[in-house]
PDB file of C-alpha atoms in Angstrom:
ATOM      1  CA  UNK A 812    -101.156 -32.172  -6.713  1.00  0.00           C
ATOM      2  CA  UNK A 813     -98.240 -31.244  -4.511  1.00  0.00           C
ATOM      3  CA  UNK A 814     -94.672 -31.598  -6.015  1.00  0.00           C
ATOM      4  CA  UNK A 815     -91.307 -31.155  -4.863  1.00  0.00           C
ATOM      5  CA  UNK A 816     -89.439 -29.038  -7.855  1.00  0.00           C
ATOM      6  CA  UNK A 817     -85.814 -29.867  -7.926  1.00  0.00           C
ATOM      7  CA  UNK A 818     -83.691 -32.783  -8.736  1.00  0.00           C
ATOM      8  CA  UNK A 819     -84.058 -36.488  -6.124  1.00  0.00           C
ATOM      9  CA  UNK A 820     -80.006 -36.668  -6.201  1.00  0.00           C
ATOM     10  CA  UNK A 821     -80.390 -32.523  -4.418  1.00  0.00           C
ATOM     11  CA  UNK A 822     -82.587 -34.101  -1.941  1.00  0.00           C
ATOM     12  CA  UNK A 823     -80.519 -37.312  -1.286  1.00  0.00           C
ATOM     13  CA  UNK A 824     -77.489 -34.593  -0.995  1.00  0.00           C
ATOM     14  CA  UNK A 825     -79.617 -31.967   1.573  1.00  0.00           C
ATOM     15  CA  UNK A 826     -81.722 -34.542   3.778  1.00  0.00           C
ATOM     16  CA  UNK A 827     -82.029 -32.192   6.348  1.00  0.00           C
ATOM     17  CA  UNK A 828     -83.527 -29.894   4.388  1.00  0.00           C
ATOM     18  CA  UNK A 829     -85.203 -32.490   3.007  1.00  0.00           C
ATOM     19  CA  UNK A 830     -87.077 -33.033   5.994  1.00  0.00           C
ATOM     20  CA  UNK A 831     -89.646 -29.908   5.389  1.00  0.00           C
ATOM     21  CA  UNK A 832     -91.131 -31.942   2.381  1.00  0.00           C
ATOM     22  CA  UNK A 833     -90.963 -35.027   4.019  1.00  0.00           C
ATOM     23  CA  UNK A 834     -93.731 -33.368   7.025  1.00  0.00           C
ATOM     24  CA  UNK A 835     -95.143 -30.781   5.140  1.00  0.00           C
ATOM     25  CA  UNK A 836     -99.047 -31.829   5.116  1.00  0.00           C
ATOM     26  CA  UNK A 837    -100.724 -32.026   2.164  1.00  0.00           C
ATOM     27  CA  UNK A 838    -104.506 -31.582   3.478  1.00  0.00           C
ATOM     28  CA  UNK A 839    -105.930 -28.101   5.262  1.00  0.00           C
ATOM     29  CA  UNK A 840    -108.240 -26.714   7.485  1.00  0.00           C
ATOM     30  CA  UNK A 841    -106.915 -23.376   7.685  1.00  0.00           C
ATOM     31  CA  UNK A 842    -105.019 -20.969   5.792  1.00  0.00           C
ATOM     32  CA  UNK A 843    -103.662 -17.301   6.532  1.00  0.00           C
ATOM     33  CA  UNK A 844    -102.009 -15.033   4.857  1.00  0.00           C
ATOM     34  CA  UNK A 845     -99.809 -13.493   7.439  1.00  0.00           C
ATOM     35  CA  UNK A 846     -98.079 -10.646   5.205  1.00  0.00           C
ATOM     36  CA  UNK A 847     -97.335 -10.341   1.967  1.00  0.00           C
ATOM     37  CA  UNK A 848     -96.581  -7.165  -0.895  1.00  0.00           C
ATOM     38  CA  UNK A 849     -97.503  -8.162  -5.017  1.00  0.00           C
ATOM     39  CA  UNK A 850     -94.422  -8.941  -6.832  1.00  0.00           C
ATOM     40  CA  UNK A 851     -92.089  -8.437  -3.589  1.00  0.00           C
ATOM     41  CA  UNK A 852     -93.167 -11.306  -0.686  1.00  0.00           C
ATOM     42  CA  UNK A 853     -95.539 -13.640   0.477  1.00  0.00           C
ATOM     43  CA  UNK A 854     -95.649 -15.148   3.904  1.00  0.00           C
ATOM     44  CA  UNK A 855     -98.683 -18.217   4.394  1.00  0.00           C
ATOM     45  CA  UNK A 856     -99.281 -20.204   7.574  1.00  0.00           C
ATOM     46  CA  UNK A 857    -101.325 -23.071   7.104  1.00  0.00           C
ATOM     47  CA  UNK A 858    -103.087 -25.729   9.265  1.00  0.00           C
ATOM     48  CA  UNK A 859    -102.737 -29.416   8.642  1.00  0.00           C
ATOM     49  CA  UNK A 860    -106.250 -30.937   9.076  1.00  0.00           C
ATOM     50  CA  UNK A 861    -106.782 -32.866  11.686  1.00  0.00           C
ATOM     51  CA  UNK A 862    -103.964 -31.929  13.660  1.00  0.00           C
ATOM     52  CA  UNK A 863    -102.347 -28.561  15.881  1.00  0.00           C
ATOM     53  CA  UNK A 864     -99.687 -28.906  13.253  1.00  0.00           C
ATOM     54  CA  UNK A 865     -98.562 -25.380  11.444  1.00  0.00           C
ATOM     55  CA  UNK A 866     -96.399 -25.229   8.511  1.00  0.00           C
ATOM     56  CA  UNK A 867     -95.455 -21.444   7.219  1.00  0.00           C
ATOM     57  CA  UNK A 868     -93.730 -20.387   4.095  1.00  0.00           C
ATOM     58  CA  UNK A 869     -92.546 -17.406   2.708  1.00  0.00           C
ATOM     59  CA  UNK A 870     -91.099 -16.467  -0.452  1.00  0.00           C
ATOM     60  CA  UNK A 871     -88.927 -13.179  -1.534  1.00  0.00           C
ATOM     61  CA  UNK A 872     -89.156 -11.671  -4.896  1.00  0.00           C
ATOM     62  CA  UNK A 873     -86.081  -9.618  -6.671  1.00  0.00           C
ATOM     63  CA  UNK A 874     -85.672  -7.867  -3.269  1.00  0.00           C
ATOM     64  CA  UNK A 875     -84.405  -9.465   0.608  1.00  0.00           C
ATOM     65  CA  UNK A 876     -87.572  -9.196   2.793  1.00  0.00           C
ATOM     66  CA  UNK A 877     -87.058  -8.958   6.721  1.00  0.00           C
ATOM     67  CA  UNK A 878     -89.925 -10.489   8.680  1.00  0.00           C
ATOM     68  CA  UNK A 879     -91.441  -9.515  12.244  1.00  0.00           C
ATOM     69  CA  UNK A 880     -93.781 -12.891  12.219  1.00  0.00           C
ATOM     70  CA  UNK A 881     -96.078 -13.072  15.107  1.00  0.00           C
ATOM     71  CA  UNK A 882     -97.120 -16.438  15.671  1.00  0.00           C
ATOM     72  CA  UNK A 883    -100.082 -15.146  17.366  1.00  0.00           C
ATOM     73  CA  UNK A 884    -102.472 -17.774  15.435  1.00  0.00           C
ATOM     74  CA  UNK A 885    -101.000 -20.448  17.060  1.00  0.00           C
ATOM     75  CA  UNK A 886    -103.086 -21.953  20.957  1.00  0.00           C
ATOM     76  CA  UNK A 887    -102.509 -19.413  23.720  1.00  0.00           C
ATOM     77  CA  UNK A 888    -101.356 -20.875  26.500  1.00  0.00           C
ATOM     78  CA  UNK A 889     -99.841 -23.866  24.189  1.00  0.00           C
ATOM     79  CA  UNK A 890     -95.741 -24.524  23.938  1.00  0.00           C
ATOM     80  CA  UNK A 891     -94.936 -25.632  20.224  1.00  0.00           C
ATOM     81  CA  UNK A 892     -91.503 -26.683  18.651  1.00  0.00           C
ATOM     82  CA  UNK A 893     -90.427 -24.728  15.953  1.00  0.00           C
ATOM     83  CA  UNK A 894     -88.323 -25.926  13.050  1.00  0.00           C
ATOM     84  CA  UNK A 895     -87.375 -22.815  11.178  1.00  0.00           C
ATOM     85  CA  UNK A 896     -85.567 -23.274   7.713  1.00  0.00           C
ATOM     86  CA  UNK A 897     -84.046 -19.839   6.725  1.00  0.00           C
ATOM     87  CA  UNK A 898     -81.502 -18.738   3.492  1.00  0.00           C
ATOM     88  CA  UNK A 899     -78.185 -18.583   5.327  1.00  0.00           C
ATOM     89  CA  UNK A 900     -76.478 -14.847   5.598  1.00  0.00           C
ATOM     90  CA  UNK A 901     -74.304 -15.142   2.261  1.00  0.00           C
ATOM     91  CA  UNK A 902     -77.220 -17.015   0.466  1.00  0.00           C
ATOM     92  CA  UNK A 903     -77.893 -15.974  -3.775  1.00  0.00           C
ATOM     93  CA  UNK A 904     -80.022 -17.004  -5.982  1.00  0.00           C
ATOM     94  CA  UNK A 905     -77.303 -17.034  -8.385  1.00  0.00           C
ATOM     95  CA  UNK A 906     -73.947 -17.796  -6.720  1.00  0.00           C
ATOM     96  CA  UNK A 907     -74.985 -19.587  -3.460  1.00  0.00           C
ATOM     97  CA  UNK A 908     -78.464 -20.989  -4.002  1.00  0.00           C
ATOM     98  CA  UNK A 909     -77.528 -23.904  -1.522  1.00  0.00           C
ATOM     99  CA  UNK A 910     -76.870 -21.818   1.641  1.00  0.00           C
ATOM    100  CA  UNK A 911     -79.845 -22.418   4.317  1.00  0.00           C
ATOM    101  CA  UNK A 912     -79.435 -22.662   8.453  1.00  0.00           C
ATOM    102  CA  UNK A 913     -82.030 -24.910  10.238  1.00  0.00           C
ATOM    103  CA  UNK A 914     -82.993 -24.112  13.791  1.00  0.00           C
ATOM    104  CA  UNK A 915     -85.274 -25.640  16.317  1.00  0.00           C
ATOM    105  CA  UNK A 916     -86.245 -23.700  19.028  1.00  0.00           C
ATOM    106  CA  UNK A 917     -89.738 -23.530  21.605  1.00  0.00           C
ATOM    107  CA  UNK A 918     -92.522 -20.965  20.434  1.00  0.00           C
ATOM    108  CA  UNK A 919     -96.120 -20.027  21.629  1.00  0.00           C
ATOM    109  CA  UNK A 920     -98.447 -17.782  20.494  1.00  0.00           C
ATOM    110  CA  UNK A 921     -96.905 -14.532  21.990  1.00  0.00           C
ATOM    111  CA  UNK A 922     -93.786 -15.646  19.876  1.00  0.00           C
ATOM    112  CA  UNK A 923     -92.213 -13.136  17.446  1.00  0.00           C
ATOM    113  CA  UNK A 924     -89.609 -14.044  14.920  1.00  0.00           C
ATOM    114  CA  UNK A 925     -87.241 -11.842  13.081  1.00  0.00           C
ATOM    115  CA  UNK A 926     -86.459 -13.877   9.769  1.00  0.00           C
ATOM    116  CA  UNK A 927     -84.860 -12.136   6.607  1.00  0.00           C
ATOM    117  CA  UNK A 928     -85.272 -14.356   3.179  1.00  0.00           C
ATOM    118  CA  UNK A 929     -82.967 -13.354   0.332  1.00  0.00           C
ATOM    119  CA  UNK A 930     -83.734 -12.092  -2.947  1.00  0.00           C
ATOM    120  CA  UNK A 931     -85.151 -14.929  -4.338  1.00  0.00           C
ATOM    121  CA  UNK A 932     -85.506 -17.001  -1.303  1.00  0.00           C
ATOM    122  CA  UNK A 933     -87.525 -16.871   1.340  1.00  0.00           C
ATOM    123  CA  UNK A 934     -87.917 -19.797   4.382  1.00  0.00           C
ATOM    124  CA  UNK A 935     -90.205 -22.690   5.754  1.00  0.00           C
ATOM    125  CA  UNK A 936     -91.482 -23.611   9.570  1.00  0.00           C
ATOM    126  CA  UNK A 937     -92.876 -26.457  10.388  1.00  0.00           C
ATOM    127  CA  UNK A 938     -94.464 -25.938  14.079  1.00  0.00           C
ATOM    128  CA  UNK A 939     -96.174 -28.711  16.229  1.00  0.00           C
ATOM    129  CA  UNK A 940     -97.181 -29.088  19.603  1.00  0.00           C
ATOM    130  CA  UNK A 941     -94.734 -29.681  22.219  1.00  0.00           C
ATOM    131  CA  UNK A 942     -95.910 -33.176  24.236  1.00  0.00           C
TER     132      UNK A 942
END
């Protein structure tokens, strides 16, 4: 069963961020674990079935985790659009929980992103194919 944890007025308030859950899939044909350190971070990238569609998430622990993500799993050759959501610089678990930057930008599979996810954050991409 998939869920979204958090109160429907938060996502009625943050629609744009919203949006993840809204295209996340739900179904898979492939999973990777891309990086990830017990108790500190996790990073996943996982297929929807049936599609070229990628959705990765990562999650921090009690410590800010910088990323070098290569999105080398993705089809070489291949252009994608990336929606990346990311904690926002001054983002906290406990003071600023609600800080977050969205950005859309063109990837393929020679793509590396530098993301950083805040103690107790972390960030979600959705990536399709560009048509």
């Amino acid at each position: 069963m998939q869920m979204a944890a958090d109160f429907p007025e938060n996502y009625l308030r943050y629609p744009d961020a919203f949006q993840f859950i809204k295209d996340v899939a739900v179904d898979w044909d492939r999973t990777l674990y891309l990086e990830a350190e017990p108790m500190a971070y996790i990073t996943a990238a996982r297929k929807a079935k049936g599609t070229d569609n990628w959705f990765v998430g990562c999650v921090s622990g009690n410590a800010p985790h910088k990323s070098q993500l290569s999105l080398s799993f993705l089809d070489k050759g291949r252009k994608y659009e990336a929606t990346i959501y990311t904690d926002a610089p001054d983002a906290d678990y406990r003071s600023n929980p609600k800080a977050y930057r969205i950005e859309r930008r063109t990837v393929t599979a020679s793509t590396k992103l530098s993301l950083t996810a805040v103690a107790g954050g972390g960030y979600a991409i959705s990536i399709v194919p560009k048509r």
